Tab-separated table of C-alpha atoms and ligand atoms in Angstrom:
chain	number	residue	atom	x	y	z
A	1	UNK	CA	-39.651	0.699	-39.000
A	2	UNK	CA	-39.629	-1.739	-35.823
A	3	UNK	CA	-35.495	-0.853	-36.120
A	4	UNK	CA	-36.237	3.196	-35.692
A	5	UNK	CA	-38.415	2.403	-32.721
A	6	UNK	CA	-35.779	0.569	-31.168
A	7	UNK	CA	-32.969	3.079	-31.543
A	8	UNK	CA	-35.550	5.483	-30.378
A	9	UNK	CA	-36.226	3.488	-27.356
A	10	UNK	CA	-32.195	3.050	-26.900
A	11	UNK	CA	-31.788	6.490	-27.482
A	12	UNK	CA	-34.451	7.670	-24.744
A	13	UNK	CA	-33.310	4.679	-22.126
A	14	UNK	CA	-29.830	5.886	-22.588
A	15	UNK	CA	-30.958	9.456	-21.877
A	16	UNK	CA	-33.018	9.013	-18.645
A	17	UNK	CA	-30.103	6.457	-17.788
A	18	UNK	CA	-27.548	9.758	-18.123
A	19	UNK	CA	-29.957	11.757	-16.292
A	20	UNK	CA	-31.092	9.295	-13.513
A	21	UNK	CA	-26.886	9.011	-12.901
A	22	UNK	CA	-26.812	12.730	-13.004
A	23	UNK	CA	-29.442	13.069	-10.159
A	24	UNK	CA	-27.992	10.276	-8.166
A	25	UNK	CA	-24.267	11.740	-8.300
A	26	UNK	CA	-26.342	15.518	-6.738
A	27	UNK	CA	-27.821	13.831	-4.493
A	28	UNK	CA	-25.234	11.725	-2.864
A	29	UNK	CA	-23.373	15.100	-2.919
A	30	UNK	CA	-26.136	16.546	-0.766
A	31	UNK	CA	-26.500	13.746	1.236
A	32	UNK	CA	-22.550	13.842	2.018
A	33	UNK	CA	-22.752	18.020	2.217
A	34	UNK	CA	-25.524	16.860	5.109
A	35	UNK	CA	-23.584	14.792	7.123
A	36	UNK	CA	-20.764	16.810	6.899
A	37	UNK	CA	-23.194	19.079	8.612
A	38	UNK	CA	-24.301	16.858	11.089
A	39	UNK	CA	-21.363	14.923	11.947
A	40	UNK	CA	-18.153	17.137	10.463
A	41	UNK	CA	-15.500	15.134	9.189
A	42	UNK	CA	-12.195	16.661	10.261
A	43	UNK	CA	-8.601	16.867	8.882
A	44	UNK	CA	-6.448	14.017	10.130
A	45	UNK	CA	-3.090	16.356	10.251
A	46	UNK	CA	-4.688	20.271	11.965
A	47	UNK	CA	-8.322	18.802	12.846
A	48	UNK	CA	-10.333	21.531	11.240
A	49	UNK	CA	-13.282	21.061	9.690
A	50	UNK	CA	-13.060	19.373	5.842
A	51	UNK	CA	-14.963	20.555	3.033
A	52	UNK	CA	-17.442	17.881	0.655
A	53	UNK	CA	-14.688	17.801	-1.731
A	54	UNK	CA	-11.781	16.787	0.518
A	55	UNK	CA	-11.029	14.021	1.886
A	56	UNK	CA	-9.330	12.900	4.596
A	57	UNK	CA	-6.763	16.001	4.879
A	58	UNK	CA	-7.426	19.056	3.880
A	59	UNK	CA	-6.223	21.218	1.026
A	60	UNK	CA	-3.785	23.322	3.147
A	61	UNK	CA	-2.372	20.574	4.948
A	62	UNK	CA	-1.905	19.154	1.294
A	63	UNK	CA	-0.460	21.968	0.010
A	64	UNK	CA	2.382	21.439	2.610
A	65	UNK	CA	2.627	17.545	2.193
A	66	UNK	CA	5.865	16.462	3.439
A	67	UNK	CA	6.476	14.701	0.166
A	68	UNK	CA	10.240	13.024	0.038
A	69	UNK	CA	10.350	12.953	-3.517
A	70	UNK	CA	12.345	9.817	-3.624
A	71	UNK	CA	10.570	8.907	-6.540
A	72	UNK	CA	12.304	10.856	-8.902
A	73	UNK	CA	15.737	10.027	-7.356
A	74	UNK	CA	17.378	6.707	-8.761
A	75	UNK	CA	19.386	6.502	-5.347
A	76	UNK	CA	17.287	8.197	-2.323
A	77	UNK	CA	18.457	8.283	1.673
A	78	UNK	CA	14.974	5.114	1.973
A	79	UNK	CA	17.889	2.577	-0.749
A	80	UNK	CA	20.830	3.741	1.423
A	81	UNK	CA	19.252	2.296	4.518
A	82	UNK	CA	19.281	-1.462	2.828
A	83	UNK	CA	22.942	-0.721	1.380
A	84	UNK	CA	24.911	-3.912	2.765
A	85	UNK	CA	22.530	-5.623	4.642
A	86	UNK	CA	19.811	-6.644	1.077
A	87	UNK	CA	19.677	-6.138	-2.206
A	88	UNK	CA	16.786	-3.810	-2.738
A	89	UNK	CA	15.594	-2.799	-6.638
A	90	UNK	CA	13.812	0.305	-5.166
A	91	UNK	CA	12.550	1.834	-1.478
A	92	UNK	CA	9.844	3.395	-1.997
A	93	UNK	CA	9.108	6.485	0.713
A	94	UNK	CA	5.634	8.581	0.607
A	95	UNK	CA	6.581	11.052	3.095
A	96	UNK	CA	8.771	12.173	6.324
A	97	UNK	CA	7.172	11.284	9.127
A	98	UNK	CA	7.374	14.889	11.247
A	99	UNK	CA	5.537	17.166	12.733
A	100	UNK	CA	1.715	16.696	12.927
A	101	UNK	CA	1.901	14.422	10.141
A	102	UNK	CA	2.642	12.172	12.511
A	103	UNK	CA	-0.726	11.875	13.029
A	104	UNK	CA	-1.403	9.939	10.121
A	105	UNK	CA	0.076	6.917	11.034
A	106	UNK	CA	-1.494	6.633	14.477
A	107	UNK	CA	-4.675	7.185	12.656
A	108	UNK	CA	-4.118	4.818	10.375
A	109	UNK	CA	-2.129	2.088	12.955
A	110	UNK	CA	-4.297	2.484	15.948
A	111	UNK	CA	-7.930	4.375	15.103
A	112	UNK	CA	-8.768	2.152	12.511
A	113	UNK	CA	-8.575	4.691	9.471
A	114	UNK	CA	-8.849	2.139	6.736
A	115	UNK	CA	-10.354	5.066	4.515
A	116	UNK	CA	-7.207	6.982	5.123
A	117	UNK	CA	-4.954	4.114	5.127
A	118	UNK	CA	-6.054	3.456	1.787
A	119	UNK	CA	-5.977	6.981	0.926
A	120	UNK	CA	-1.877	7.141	1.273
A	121	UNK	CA	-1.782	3.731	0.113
A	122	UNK	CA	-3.270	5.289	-3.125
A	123	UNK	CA	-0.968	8.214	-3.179
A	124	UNK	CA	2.107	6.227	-2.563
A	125	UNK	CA	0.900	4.028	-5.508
A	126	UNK	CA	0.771	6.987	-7.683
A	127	UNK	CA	4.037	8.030	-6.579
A	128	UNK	CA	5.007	4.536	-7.222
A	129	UNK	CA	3.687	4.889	-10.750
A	130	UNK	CA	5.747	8.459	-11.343
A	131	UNK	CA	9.207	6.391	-10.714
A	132	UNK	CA	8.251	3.242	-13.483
A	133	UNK	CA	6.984	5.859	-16.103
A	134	UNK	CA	10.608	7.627	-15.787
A	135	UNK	CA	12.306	5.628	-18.830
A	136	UNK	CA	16.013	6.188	-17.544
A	137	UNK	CA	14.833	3.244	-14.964
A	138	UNK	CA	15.697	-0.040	-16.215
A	139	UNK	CA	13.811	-1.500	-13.138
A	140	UNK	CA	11.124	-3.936	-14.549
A	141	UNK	CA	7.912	-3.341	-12.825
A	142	UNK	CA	6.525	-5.093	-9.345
A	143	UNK	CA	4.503	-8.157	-10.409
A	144	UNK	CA	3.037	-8.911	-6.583
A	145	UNK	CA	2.198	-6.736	-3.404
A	146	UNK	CA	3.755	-8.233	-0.107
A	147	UNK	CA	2.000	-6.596	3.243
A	148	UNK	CA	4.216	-7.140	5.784
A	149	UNK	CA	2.245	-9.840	7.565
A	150	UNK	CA	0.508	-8.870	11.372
A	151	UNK	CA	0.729	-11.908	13.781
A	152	UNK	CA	-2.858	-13.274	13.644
A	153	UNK	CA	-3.095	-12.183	17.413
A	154	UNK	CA	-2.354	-8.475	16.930
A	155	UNK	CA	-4.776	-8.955	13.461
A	156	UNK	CA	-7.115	-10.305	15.183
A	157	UNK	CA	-7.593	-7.595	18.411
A	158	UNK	CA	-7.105	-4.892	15.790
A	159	UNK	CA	-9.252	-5.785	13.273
A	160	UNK	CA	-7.250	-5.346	10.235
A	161	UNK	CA	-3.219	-5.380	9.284
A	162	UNK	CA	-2.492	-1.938	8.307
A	163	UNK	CA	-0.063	-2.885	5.927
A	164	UNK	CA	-2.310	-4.788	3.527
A	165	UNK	CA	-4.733	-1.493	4.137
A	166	UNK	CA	-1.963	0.752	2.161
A	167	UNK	CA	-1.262	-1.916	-0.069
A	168	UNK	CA	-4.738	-2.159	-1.312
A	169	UNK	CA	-4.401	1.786	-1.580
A	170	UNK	CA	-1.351	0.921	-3.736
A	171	UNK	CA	-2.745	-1.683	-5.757
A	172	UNK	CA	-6.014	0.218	-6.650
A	173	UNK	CA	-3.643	2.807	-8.621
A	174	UNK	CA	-0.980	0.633	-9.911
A	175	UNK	CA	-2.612	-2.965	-10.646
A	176	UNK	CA	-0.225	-4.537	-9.245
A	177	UNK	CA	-1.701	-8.043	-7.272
A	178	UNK	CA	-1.609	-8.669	-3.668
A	179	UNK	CA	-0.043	-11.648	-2.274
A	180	UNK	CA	-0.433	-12.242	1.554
A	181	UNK	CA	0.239	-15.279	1.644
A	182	UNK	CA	3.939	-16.251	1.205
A	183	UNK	CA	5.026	-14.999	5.015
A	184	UNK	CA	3.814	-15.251	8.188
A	185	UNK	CA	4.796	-13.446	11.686
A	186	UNK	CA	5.350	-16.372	14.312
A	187	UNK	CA	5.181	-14.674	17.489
A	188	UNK	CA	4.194	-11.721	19.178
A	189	UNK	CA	6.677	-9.550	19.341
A	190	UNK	CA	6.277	-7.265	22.644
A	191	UNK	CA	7.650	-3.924	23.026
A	192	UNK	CA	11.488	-3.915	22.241
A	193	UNK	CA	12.225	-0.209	23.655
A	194	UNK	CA	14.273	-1.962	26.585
A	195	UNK	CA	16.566	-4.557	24.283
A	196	UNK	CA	19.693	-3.590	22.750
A	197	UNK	CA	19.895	-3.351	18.877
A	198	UNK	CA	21.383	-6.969	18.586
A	199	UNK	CA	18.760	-8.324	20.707
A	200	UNK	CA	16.010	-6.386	18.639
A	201	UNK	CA	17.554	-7.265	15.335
A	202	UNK	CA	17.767	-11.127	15.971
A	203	UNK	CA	14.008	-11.047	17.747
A	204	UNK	CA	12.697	-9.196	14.376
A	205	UNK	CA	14.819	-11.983	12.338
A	206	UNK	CA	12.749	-14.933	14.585
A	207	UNK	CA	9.524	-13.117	14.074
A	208	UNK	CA	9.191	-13.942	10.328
A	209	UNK	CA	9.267	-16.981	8.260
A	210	UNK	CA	7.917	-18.453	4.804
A	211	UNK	CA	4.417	-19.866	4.539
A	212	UNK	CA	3.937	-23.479	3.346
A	213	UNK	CA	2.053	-21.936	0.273
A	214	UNK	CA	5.228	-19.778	0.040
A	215	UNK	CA	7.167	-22.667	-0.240
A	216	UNK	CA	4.730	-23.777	-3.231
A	217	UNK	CA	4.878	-20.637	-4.934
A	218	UNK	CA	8.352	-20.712	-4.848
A	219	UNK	CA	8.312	-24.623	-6.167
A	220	UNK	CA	6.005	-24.008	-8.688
A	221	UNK	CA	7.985	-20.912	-9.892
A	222	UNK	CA	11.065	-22.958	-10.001
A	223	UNK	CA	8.747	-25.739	-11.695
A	224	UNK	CA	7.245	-26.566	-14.989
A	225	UNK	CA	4.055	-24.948	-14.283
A	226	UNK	CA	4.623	-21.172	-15.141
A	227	UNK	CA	0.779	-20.356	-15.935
A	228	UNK	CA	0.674	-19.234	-11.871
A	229	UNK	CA	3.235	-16.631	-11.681
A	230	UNK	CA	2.474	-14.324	-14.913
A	231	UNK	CA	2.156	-10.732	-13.705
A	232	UNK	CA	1.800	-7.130	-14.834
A	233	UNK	CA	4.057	-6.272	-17.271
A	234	UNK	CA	5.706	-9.509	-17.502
A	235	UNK	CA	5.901	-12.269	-20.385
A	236	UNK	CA	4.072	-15.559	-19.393
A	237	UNK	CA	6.844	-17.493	-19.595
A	238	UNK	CA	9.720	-15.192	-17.228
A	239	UNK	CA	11.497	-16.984	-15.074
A	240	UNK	CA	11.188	-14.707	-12.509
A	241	UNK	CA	9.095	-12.568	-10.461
A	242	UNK	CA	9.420	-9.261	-8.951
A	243	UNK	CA	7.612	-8.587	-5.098
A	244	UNK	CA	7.058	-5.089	-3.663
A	245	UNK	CA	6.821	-5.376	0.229
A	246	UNK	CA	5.307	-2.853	1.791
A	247	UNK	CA	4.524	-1.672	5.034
A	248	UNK	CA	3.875	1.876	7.328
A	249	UNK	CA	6.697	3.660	7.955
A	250	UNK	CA	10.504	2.864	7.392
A	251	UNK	CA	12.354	3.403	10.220
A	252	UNK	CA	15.519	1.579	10.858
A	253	UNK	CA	14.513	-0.984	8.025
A	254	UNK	CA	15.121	-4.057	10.065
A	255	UNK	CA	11.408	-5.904	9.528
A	256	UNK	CA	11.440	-4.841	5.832
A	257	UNK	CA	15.114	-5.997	5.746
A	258	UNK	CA	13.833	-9.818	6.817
A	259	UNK	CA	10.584	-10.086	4.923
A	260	UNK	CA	12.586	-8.579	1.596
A	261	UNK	CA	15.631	-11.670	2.803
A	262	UNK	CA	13.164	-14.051	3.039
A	263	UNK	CA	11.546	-13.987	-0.462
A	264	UNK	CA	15.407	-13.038	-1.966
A	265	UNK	CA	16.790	-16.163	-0.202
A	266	UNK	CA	13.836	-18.623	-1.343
A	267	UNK	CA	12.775	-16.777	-4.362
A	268	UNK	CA	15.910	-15.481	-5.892
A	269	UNK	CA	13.798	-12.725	-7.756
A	270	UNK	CA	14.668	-8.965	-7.678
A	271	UNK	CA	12.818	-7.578	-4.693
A	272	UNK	CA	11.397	-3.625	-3.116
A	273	UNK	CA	10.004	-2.538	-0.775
A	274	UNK	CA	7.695	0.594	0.085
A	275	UNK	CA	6.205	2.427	3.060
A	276	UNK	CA	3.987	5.467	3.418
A	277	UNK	CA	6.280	7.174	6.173
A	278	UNK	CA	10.193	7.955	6.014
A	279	UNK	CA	12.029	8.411	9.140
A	280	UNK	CA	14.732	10.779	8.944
B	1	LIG	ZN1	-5.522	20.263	7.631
């Protein structure tokens, strides 16, 4: 008898629960429907006016989403770039950075769109996903997320490192961990527009180096103690890990090509490296 009353009690709770989410869920819609009202959220590529339901950009401008598709390539024009200078497992590219989609970046670099930083990062990460699923890759899958590290100066007047932004876009879809921690940018590095390529190239190379935790990780890696560095898809006890570097937009490669050298040279793990934007 007391058990029947229970369940009917559980049964009832479980109900009004449902229903009480129900009612929440409509009326957050009706808030957001409100605000858009008030205060009209607008497409970060043509500006107009975004529904409730989108987000960010809106369903024309994502119809024409200038997707690379370098994903489903085992060899895309983002791997060429490295060809030579470091071994790369994958380069991972979003998107060609043209036309008003240029937009996005500077949004997401200078106006402080975390919500739409995270919003590519989250694409990219599903993009990401689409090229592991694809069993003709051999390519074991990313155990840590590397932001390409913002010199605490520039983090610190902006607010935030847009690279860990995307990367937390990334790892939300994937599940792959974040590590910031194993590099650090020493110095501010100015504008570069009026150096030569050399000049640029060898100021880049200065600009990063290897954390003292870095240097731990690596030890402990190298170590006894293996408990640390078990990741997704990985047995406990593999000798080696695999990092994913990522940052905005991949341009002439050379500050991926570093950070990617840096963990190669002290990690000697298989390394990639992915970016929202791909400049052709
Ligand atoms: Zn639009």
């Amino acid at each position: 008898m007391q058990d029947s009353a229970f369940r009917l009690i559980l049964h009832f709770g479980r109900r009004n629960f449902m229903l009480g989410m129900i009612i929440i869920k409509r009326t957050l819609f009706a808030l957001k429907a409100l605000e858009d009202f008030i205060l009209p959220r607008s497409c970060r590529v043509c500006g107009k006016n975004l529904m409730v339901f989108e987000k960010h950009i809106c369903l024309e401008c994502l119809a024409d989403f200038p997707f690379t598709g370098y994903w489903r390539l085992a060899e895309s024009p983002a791997d060429d770039i490295f060809a030579g200078r470091v071994k790369l497992e994958k380069v991972h590219s979003l998107f060609f950075y043209s036309g008003a989609y240029k937009k996005l970046i500077y949004a997401v670099k200078y106006k402080s769109d975390i919500g739409l930083g995270k919003f590519l990062g989250r694409m990219l990460g599903k993009s990401i996903m689409e090229f592991y699923s694809n069993p003709d890759n051999k390519i074991g899958f990313p155990d840590y997320i590397v932001p390409v590290p913002l010199h605490f100066m520039k983090k610190l007047k902006r607010g935030y490192n847009q690279s860990e932004v995307i990367a937390e876009g990334i790892s939300q879809v994937t599940g792959i961990k974040i590590e910031k921690r194993l590099l650090k940018r020493r110095r501010y590095t100015k504008t570069q527009t009026r150096k030569d390529r050399t000049e640029r190239w060898l100021n880049v190379k200065k600009a990063f180096r290897l954390t003292r935790y870095g240097a731990e990780f690596s030890a402990r890696l190298f170590g006894q103690d293996m408990s640390q560095t078990a990741g997704a898809g990985k047995k406990p006890d593999s000798p080696t890990v695999h990092f994913l570097v990522v940052d905005d937009v991949l341009t002439t490669g050379a500050t991926l090509e570093v950070c990617c050298s840096i963990l190669r040279d002290n990690f000697d793990c298989p390394v990639s490296a992915a970016t929202v934007a791909f400049v052709e």
